[in-house]
Structure formats: structure tokens, C-alpha cells
CSV table of C-alpha atoms and ligand atoms in Angstrom, one decimal:
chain,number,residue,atom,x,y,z
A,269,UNK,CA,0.0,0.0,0.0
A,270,UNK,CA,1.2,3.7,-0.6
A,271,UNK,CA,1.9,6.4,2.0
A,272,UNK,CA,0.0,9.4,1.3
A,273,UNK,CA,1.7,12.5,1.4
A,274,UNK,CA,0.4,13.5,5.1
A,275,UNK,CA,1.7,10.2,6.7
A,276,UNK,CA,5.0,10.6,4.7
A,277,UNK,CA,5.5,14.2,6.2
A,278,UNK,CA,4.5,12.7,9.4
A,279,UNK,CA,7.0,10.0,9.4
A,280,UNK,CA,9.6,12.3,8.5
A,281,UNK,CA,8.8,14.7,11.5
A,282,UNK,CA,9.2,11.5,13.5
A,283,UNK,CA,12.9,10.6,12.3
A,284,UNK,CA,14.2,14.0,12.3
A,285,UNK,CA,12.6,14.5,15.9
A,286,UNK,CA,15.5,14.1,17.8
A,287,UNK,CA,16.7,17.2,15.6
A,288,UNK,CA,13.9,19.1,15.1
A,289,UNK,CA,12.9,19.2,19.5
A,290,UNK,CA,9.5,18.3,18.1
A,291,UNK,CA,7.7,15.9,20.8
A,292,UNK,CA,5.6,13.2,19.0
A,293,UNK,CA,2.6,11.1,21.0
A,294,UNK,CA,2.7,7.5,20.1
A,295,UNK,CA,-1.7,6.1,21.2
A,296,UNK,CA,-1.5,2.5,22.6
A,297,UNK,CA,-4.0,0.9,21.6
A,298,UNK,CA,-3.9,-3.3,22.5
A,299,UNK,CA,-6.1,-5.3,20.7
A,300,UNK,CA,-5.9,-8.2,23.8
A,301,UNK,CA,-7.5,-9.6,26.1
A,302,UNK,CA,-4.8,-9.6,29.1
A,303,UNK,CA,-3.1,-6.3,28.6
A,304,UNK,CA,-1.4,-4.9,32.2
A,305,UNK,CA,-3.8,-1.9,32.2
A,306,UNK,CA,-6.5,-2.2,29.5
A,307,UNK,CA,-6.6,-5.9,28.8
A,308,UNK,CA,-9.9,-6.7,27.2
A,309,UNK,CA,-11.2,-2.8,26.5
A,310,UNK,CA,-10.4,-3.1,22.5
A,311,UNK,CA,-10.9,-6.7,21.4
A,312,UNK,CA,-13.9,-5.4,20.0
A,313,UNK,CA,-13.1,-3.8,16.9
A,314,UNK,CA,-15.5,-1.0,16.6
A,315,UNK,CA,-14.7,-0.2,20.0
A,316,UNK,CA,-10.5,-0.4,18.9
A,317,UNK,CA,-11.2,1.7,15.8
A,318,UNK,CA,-13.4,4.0,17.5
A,319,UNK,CA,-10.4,4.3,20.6
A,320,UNK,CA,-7.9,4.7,18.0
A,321,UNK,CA,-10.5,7.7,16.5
A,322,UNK,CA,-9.8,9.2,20.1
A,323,UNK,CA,-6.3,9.2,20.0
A,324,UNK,CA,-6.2,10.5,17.0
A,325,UNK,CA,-8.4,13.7,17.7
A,326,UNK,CA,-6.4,14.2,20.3
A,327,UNK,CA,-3.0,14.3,18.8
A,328,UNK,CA,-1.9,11.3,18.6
A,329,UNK,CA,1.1,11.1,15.1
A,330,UNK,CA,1.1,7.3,16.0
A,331,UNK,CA,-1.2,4.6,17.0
A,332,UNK,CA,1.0,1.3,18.1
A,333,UNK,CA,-1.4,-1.7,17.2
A,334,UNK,CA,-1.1,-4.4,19.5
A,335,UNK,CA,-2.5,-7.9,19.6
A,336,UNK,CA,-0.1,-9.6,22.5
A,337,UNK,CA,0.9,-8.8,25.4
A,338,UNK,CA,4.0,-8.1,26.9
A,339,UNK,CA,3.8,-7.5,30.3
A,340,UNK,CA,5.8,-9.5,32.9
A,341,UNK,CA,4.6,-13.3,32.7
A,342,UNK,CA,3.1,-12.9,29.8
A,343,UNK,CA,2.4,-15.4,27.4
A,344,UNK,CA,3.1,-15.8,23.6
A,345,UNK,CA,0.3,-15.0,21.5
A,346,UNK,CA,1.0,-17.1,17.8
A,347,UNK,CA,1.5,-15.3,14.8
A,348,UNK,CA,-2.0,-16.2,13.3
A,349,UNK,CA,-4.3,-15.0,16.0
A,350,UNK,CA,-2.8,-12.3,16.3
A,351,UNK,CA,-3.3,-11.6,12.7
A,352,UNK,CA,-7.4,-12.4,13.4
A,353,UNK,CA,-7.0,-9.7,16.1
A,354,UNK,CA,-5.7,-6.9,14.0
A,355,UNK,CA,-7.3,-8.1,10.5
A,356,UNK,CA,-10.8,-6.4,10.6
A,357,UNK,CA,-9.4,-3.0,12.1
A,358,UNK,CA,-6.1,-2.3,10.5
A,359,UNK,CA,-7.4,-0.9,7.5
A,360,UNK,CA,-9.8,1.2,9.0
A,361,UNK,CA,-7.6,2.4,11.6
A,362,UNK,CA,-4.7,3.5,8.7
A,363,UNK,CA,-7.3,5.4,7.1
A,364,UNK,CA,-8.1,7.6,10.2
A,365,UNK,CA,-4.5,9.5,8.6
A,366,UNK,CA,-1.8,9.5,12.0
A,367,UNK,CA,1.1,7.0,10.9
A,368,UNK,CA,0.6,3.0,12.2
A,369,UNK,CA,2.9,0.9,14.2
A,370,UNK,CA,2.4,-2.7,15.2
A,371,UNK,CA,3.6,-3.9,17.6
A,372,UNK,CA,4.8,-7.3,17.2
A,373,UNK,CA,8.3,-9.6,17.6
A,374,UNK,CA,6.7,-11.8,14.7
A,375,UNK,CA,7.7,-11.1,10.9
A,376,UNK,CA,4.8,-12.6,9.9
A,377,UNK,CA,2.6,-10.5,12.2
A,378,UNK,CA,4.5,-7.5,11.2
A,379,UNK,CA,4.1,-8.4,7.0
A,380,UNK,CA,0.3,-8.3,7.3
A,381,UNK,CA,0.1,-4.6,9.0
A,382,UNK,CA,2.2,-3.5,6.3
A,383,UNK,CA,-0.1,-4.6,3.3
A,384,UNK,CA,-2.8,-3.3,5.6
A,385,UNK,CA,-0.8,0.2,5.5
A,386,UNK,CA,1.2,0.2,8.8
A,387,UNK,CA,4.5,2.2,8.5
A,388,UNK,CA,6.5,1.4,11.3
A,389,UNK,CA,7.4,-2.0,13.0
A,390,UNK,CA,8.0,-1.4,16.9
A,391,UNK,CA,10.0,-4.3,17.9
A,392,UNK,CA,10.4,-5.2,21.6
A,393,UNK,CA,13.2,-7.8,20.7
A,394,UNK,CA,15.0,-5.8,18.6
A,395,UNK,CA,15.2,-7.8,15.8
A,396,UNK,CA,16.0,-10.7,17.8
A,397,UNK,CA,12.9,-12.7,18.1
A,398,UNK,CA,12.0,-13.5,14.5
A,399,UNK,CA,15.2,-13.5,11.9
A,400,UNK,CA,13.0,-12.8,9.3
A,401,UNK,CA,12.2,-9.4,11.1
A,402,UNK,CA,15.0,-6.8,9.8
A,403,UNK,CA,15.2,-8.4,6.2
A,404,UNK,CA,11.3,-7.6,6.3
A,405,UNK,CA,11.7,-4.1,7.3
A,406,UNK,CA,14.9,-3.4,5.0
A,407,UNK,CA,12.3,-4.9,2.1
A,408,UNK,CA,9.6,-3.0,2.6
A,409,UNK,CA,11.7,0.5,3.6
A,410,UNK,CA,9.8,0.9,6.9
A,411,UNK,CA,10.9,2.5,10.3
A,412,UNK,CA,11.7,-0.1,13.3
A,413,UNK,CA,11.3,0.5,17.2
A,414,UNK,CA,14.4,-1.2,18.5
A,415,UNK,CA,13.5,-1.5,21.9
A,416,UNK,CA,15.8,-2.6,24.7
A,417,UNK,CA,14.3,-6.0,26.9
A,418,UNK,CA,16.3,-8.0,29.7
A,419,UNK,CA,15.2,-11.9,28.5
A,420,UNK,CA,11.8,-12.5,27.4
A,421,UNK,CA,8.5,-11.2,28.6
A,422,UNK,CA,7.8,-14.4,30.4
A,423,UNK,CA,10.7,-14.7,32.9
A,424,UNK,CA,11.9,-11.1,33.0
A,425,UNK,CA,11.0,-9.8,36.3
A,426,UNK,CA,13.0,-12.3,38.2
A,427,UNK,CA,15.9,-10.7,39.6
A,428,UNK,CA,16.9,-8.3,36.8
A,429,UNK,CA,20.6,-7.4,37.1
A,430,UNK,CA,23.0,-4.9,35.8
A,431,UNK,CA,26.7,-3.0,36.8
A,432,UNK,CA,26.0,-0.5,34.7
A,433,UNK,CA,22.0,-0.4,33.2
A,434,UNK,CA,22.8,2.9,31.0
A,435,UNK,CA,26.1,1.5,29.8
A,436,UNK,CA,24.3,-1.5,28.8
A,437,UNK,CA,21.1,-0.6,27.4
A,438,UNK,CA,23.3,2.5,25.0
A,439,UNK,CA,25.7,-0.6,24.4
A,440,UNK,CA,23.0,-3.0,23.2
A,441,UNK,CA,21.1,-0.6,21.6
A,442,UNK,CA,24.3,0.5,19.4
A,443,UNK,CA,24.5,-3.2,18.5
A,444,UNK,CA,21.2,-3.2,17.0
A,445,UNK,CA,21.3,-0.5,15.4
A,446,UNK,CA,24.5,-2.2,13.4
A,447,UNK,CA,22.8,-5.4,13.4
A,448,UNK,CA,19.6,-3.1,11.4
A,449,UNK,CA,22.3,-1.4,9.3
A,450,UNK,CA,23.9,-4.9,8.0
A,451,UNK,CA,20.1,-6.2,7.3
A,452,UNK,CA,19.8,-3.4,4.9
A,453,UNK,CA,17.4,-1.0,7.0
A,454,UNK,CA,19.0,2.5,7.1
A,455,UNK,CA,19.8,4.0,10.9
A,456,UNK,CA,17.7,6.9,9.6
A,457,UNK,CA,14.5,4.8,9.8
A,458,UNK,CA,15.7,3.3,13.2
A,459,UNK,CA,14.2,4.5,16.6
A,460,UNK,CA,15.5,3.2,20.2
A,461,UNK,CA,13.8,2.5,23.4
A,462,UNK,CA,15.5,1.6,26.8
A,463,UNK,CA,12.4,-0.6,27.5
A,464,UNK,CA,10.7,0.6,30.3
A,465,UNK,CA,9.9,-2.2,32.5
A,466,UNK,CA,11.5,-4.9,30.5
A,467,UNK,CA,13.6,-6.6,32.8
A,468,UNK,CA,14.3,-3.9,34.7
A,469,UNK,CA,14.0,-2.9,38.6
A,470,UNK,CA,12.7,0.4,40.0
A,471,UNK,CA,16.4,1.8,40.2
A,472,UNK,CA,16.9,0.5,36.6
A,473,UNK,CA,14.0,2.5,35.3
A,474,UNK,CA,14.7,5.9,37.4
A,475,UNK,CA,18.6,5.8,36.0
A,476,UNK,CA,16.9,5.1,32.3
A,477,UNK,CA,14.6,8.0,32.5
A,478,UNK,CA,17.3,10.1,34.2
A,479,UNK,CA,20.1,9.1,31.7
A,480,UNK,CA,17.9,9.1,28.8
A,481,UNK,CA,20.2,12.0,27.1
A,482,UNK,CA,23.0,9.0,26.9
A,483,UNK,CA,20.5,7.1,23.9
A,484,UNK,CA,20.1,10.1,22.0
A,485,UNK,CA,24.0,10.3,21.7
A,486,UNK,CA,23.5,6.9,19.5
A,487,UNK,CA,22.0,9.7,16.8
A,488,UNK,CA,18.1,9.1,16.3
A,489,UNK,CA,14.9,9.6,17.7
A,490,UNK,CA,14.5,8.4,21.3
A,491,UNK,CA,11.2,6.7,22.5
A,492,UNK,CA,10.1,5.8,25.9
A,493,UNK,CA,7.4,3.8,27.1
A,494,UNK,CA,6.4,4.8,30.7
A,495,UNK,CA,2.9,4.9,30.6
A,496,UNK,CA,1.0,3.4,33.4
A,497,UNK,CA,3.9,1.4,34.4
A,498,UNK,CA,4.5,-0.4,37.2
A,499,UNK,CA,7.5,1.8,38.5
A,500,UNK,CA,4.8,4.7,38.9
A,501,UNK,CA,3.0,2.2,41.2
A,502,UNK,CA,5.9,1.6,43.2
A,503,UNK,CA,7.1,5.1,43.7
A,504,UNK,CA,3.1,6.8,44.3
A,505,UNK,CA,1.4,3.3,45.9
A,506,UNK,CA,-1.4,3.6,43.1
A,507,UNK,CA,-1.9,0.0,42.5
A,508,UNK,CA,-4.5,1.0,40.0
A,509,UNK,CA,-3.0,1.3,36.4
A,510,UNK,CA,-5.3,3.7,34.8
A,511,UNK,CA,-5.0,6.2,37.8
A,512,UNK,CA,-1.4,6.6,36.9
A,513,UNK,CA,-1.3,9.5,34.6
A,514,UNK,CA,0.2,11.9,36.5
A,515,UNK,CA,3.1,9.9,37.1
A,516,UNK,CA,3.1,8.9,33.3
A,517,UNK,CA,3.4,12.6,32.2
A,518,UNK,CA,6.0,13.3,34.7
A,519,UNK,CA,8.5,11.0,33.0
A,520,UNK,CA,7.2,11.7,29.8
A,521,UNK,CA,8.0,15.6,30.9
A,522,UNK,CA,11.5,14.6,32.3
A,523,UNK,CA,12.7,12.5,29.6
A,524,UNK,CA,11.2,15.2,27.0
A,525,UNK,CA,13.6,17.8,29.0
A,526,UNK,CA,16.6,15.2,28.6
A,527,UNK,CA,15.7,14.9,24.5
A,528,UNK,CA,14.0,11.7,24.1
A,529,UNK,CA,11.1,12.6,21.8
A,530,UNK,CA,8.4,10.2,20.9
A,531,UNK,CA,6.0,9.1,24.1
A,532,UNK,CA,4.2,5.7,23.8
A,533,UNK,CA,1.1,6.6,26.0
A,534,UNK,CA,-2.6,5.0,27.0
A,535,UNK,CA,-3.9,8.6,27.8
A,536,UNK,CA,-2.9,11.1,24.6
A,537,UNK,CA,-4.8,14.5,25.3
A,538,UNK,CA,-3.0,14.6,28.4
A,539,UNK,CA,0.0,14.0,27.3
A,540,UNK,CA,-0.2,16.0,24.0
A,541,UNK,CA,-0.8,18.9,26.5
A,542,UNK,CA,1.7,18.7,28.7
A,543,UNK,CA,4.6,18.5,26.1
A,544,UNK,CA,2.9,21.1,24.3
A,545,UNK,CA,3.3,23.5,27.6
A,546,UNK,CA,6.7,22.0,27.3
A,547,UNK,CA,7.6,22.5,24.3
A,548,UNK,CA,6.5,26.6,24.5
A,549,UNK,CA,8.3,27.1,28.0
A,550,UNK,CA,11.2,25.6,26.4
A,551,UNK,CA,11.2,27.9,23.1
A,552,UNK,CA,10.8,30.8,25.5
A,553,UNK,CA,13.8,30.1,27.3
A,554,UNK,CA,15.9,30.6,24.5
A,555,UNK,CA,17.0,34.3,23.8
B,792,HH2,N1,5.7,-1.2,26.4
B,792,HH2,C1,4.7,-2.1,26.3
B,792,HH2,C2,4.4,-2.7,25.0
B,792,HH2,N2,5.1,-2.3,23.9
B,792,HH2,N3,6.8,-0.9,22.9
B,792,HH2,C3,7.8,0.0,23.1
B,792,HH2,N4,8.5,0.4,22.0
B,792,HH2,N5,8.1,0.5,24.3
B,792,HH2,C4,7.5,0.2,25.4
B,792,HH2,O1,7.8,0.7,26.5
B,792,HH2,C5,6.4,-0.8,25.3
B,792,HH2,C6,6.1,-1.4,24.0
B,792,HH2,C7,3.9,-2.6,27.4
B,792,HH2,O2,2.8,-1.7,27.6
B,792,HH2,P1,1.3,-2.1,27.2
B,792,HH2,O3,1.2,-2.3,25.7
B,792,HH2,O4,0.3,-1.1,27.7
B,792,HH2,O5,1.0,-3.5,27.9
B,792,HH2,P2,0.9,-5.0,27.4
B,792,HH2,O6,2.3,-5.4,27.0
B,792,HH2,O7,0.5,-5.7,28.6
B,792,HH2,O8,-0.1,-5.1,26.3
């Protein structure tokens, strides 16, 4: 399928963020029945299309498709349901004009968003969990998510360790960035995420968020992922997911300030706000 022109300009703005300052909302929307904080809300698919509508009319320059989960003992979802979950929406959701992601480890998964019109392939493995994943993207000429994770979704939560986490996310995320390069998709269509939860303990998370300006050294946009998390739990109490926006705009806010510029959120208008207050108090500061 072709890009129109507006999604093309979009995508652009979304490379060249990390130049331009620009802050770009990335709309969750999980198509699932055992997401961590809205597990079962969009399986419909009018009510997914008409939640993706939402996000869109409220700013959103990205809507991630989902159909597995990935939160911490998670299970695999295979390739060809999670096709069925996305088939009778993708179209339809493309058409609503903000850029797609999906949001998938599995090539095949990815292959069928992208003849549905999807743009962008965010990858929580990086590449690693399905070989066939890079030489898809560098075929098709479509932006990747390489996103940092700590083992797999499953197991990941069980005594995460690092010496250094900032060291070793940048390090790892360098790596993948060569390991996109030598599968023939250019670093300009490559994004990075330090993986926000992903095998990573509360300290891990705070040092990501607070270090975040050491991943934009790597050269492209930055994207984090801290919405609704369970780190915002542990440092407020608020067992309650969906009552954890204000922490999820604090970090967004923070790691905005530190140059990381694409925000994968549940709650856009929020967060579309708050960076665009940003953005202006930032502009002002200049002389
Ligand atoms: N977080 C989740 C899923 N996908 N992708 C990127 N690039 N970065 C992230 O931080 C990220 C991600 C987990 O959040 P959510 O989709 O709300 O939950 P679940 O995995 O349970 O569906």
C-alpha cells in the first residue's frame, strides 16, 4: 500500500525529531485480552477503531497496534491469532491519517500490517525474536522500534541485574542499530527504546529515564514507554494502572527535557498537553 503524502511528512517529522525538538505522541491501543492496564477494553473492533478515532483527535502522530501482550509473565500469543485480532481493524484504523505501528516480535505478524498500510514496526526484541524481522523491514523500507528488553517477557521480572543499566542498554542498543544497518534497513529509519519495564527494577527505570540523554547520543529519535507502568506504582502506591497519569506525564516531561522525543502513552490528550506547555516554555527560554 502507498503512503499518502500526510503520513510521509508525518513519518519524517518522527525521524528527524530528535533534531527538530519536536515531541511526537505514540496512542497505545492493545487489541488483547490480558493487557497490564486495559486488557480486554479493544478486542472489539469497533470499539479499537473507535479508541484509535480518540487518540487521534487528540494528537496522537502514531497509533502502536497491539495484539499480544508483553507485560511480565506474559504469554506468547502465535502469529495467526494475532493476525485475526488486528485483520478487521487495520485498514480502517490507517485510514483515520496518523502513521501506524504494530507492535509485534513476529515477521509474519509485522508483513500483514504492512499490506494493511502500517509504517512502522515497533519491535520489543529488537530484531532478535524472528530472523526474518530486519530483512522484512529493510524490504519494505519501513521505520523499526528497536527497543531494549532484559530476557523474554515471560521470565523477565525475576531478579533483573546490571553494573551498569545505561552503559548496557546504549551498548545493546548500538548493537542493533548495526545489526539493522547490516540487514539493509538504514539507521535513519531506526528508533531506540531503553524498554521501560523490560527486565528492569525500579532503580533500573529511574537511572533510564534520568540518563535518557545517553540514547540520543546513538543519533536518532529516542522513544520511551512509561505509561501506566508499574514503576509509577511503586514510587506513588497507586496500584490502579489507569490512575497513573500523572506519574506517566512526569516522566514523559523529564525525559522530554533530557531529549528523548516520541511518548508511547494509553492517555494522549494529556499528554499531548503537557509536552505542548513544554515545548513553549522551552522555546521561550531561548534568547
Ligand atoms: N511497552 C509495552 C508494549 N510495547 N513498545 C515499546 N516500543 N516501548 C514500550 O515501553 C512498550 C512497548 C507494554 O505496555 P502495554 O502495551 O500497555 O501493555 P501490554 O504489553 O500488557 O499489552
Amino acid at each position: 500500500m502507498l503512503e499518502s503524502s500526510t503520513v510521509s511528512a508525518t513519518l519524517n517529522d518522527i525521524l528527524g525529531s530528535h533534531r527538530s525538538g519536536r515531541a511526537i505522541v505514540m496512542g497505545v491501543l492493545n487489541v488483547t485480552p490480558d493487557s497490564f492496564s486495559d486488557g480486554g477494553s479493544f478486542l472489539d473492533p469497533a470499539a479499537a477503531v473507535e479508541q484509535a478515532r480518540r487518540m487521534v483527535s487528540a494528537g496522537a502522530d502514531i497509533i502502536d497496534v497491539g495484539a499480544e501482550s508483553t507485560r511480565p509473565g506474559s504469554q506468547r500469543v502465535p502469529p495467526d491469532e494475532q493476525v485475526r485480532r488486528i485483520a478487521p481493524l487495520l485498514r480502517e484504523i490507517v485510514s483515520l491519517g496518523a502513521a501506524v505501528s504494530i507492535d509485534t516480535t513476529s515477521a509474519a505478524v509485522a508483513e500483514a500490517a504492512l499490506d494493511a498500510g502500517a509504517a512502522i514496526i515497533n519491535d520489543v526484541s529488537a530484531g532478535r525474536g524472528d530472523p526474518a524481522m530486519l530483512p522484512l523491514a529493510a524490504a519494505r523500507g519501513c521505520r523499526v522500534v528497536l527497543m531494549h528488553m532484559l530476557g523474554e517477557p515471560k521470565g523477565m521480572q525475576v531478579d533483573p541485574r546490571y553494573d551498569d543499566v545505561v552503559a548496557e542498554v546504549r551498548g545493546f542498543l548500538g548493537e542493533r542499530l548495526e545489526a539493522a544497518e547490516a540487514a539493509g534497513v538504514p539507521r535513519a529509519k531506526c528508533i531506540v527504546d531503553p524498554g521501560i519495564g523490560f527486565g528492569k527494577r525500579l532503580e533500573h527505570n529511574l537511572s533510564l529515564l534520568a540518563h535518557v540523554d545517553a540514547l540520543v547520543e546513538l543519533g536518532v529519535a529516542v522513544l520511551v514507554g512509561p505509561s501506566r507502568k508499574r514503576f509509577i506504582g511503586e514510587l506513588t502506591g497507586e496500584d490502579d494502572p489507569p490512575r497513573r497519569l500523572g506519574g506517566t506525564i512526569a516522566a514523559c516531561l523529564a525525559c522530554f527535557a533530557r531529549g528523548a522525543t516520541i511518548f508511547r502513552v494509553h492517555d494522549v490528550g494529556p499528554v499531548v498537553q503537557a509536552l505542548t506547555v513544554a515545548a513553549a516554555v522551552t522555546r521561550a527560554s531561548r534568547p
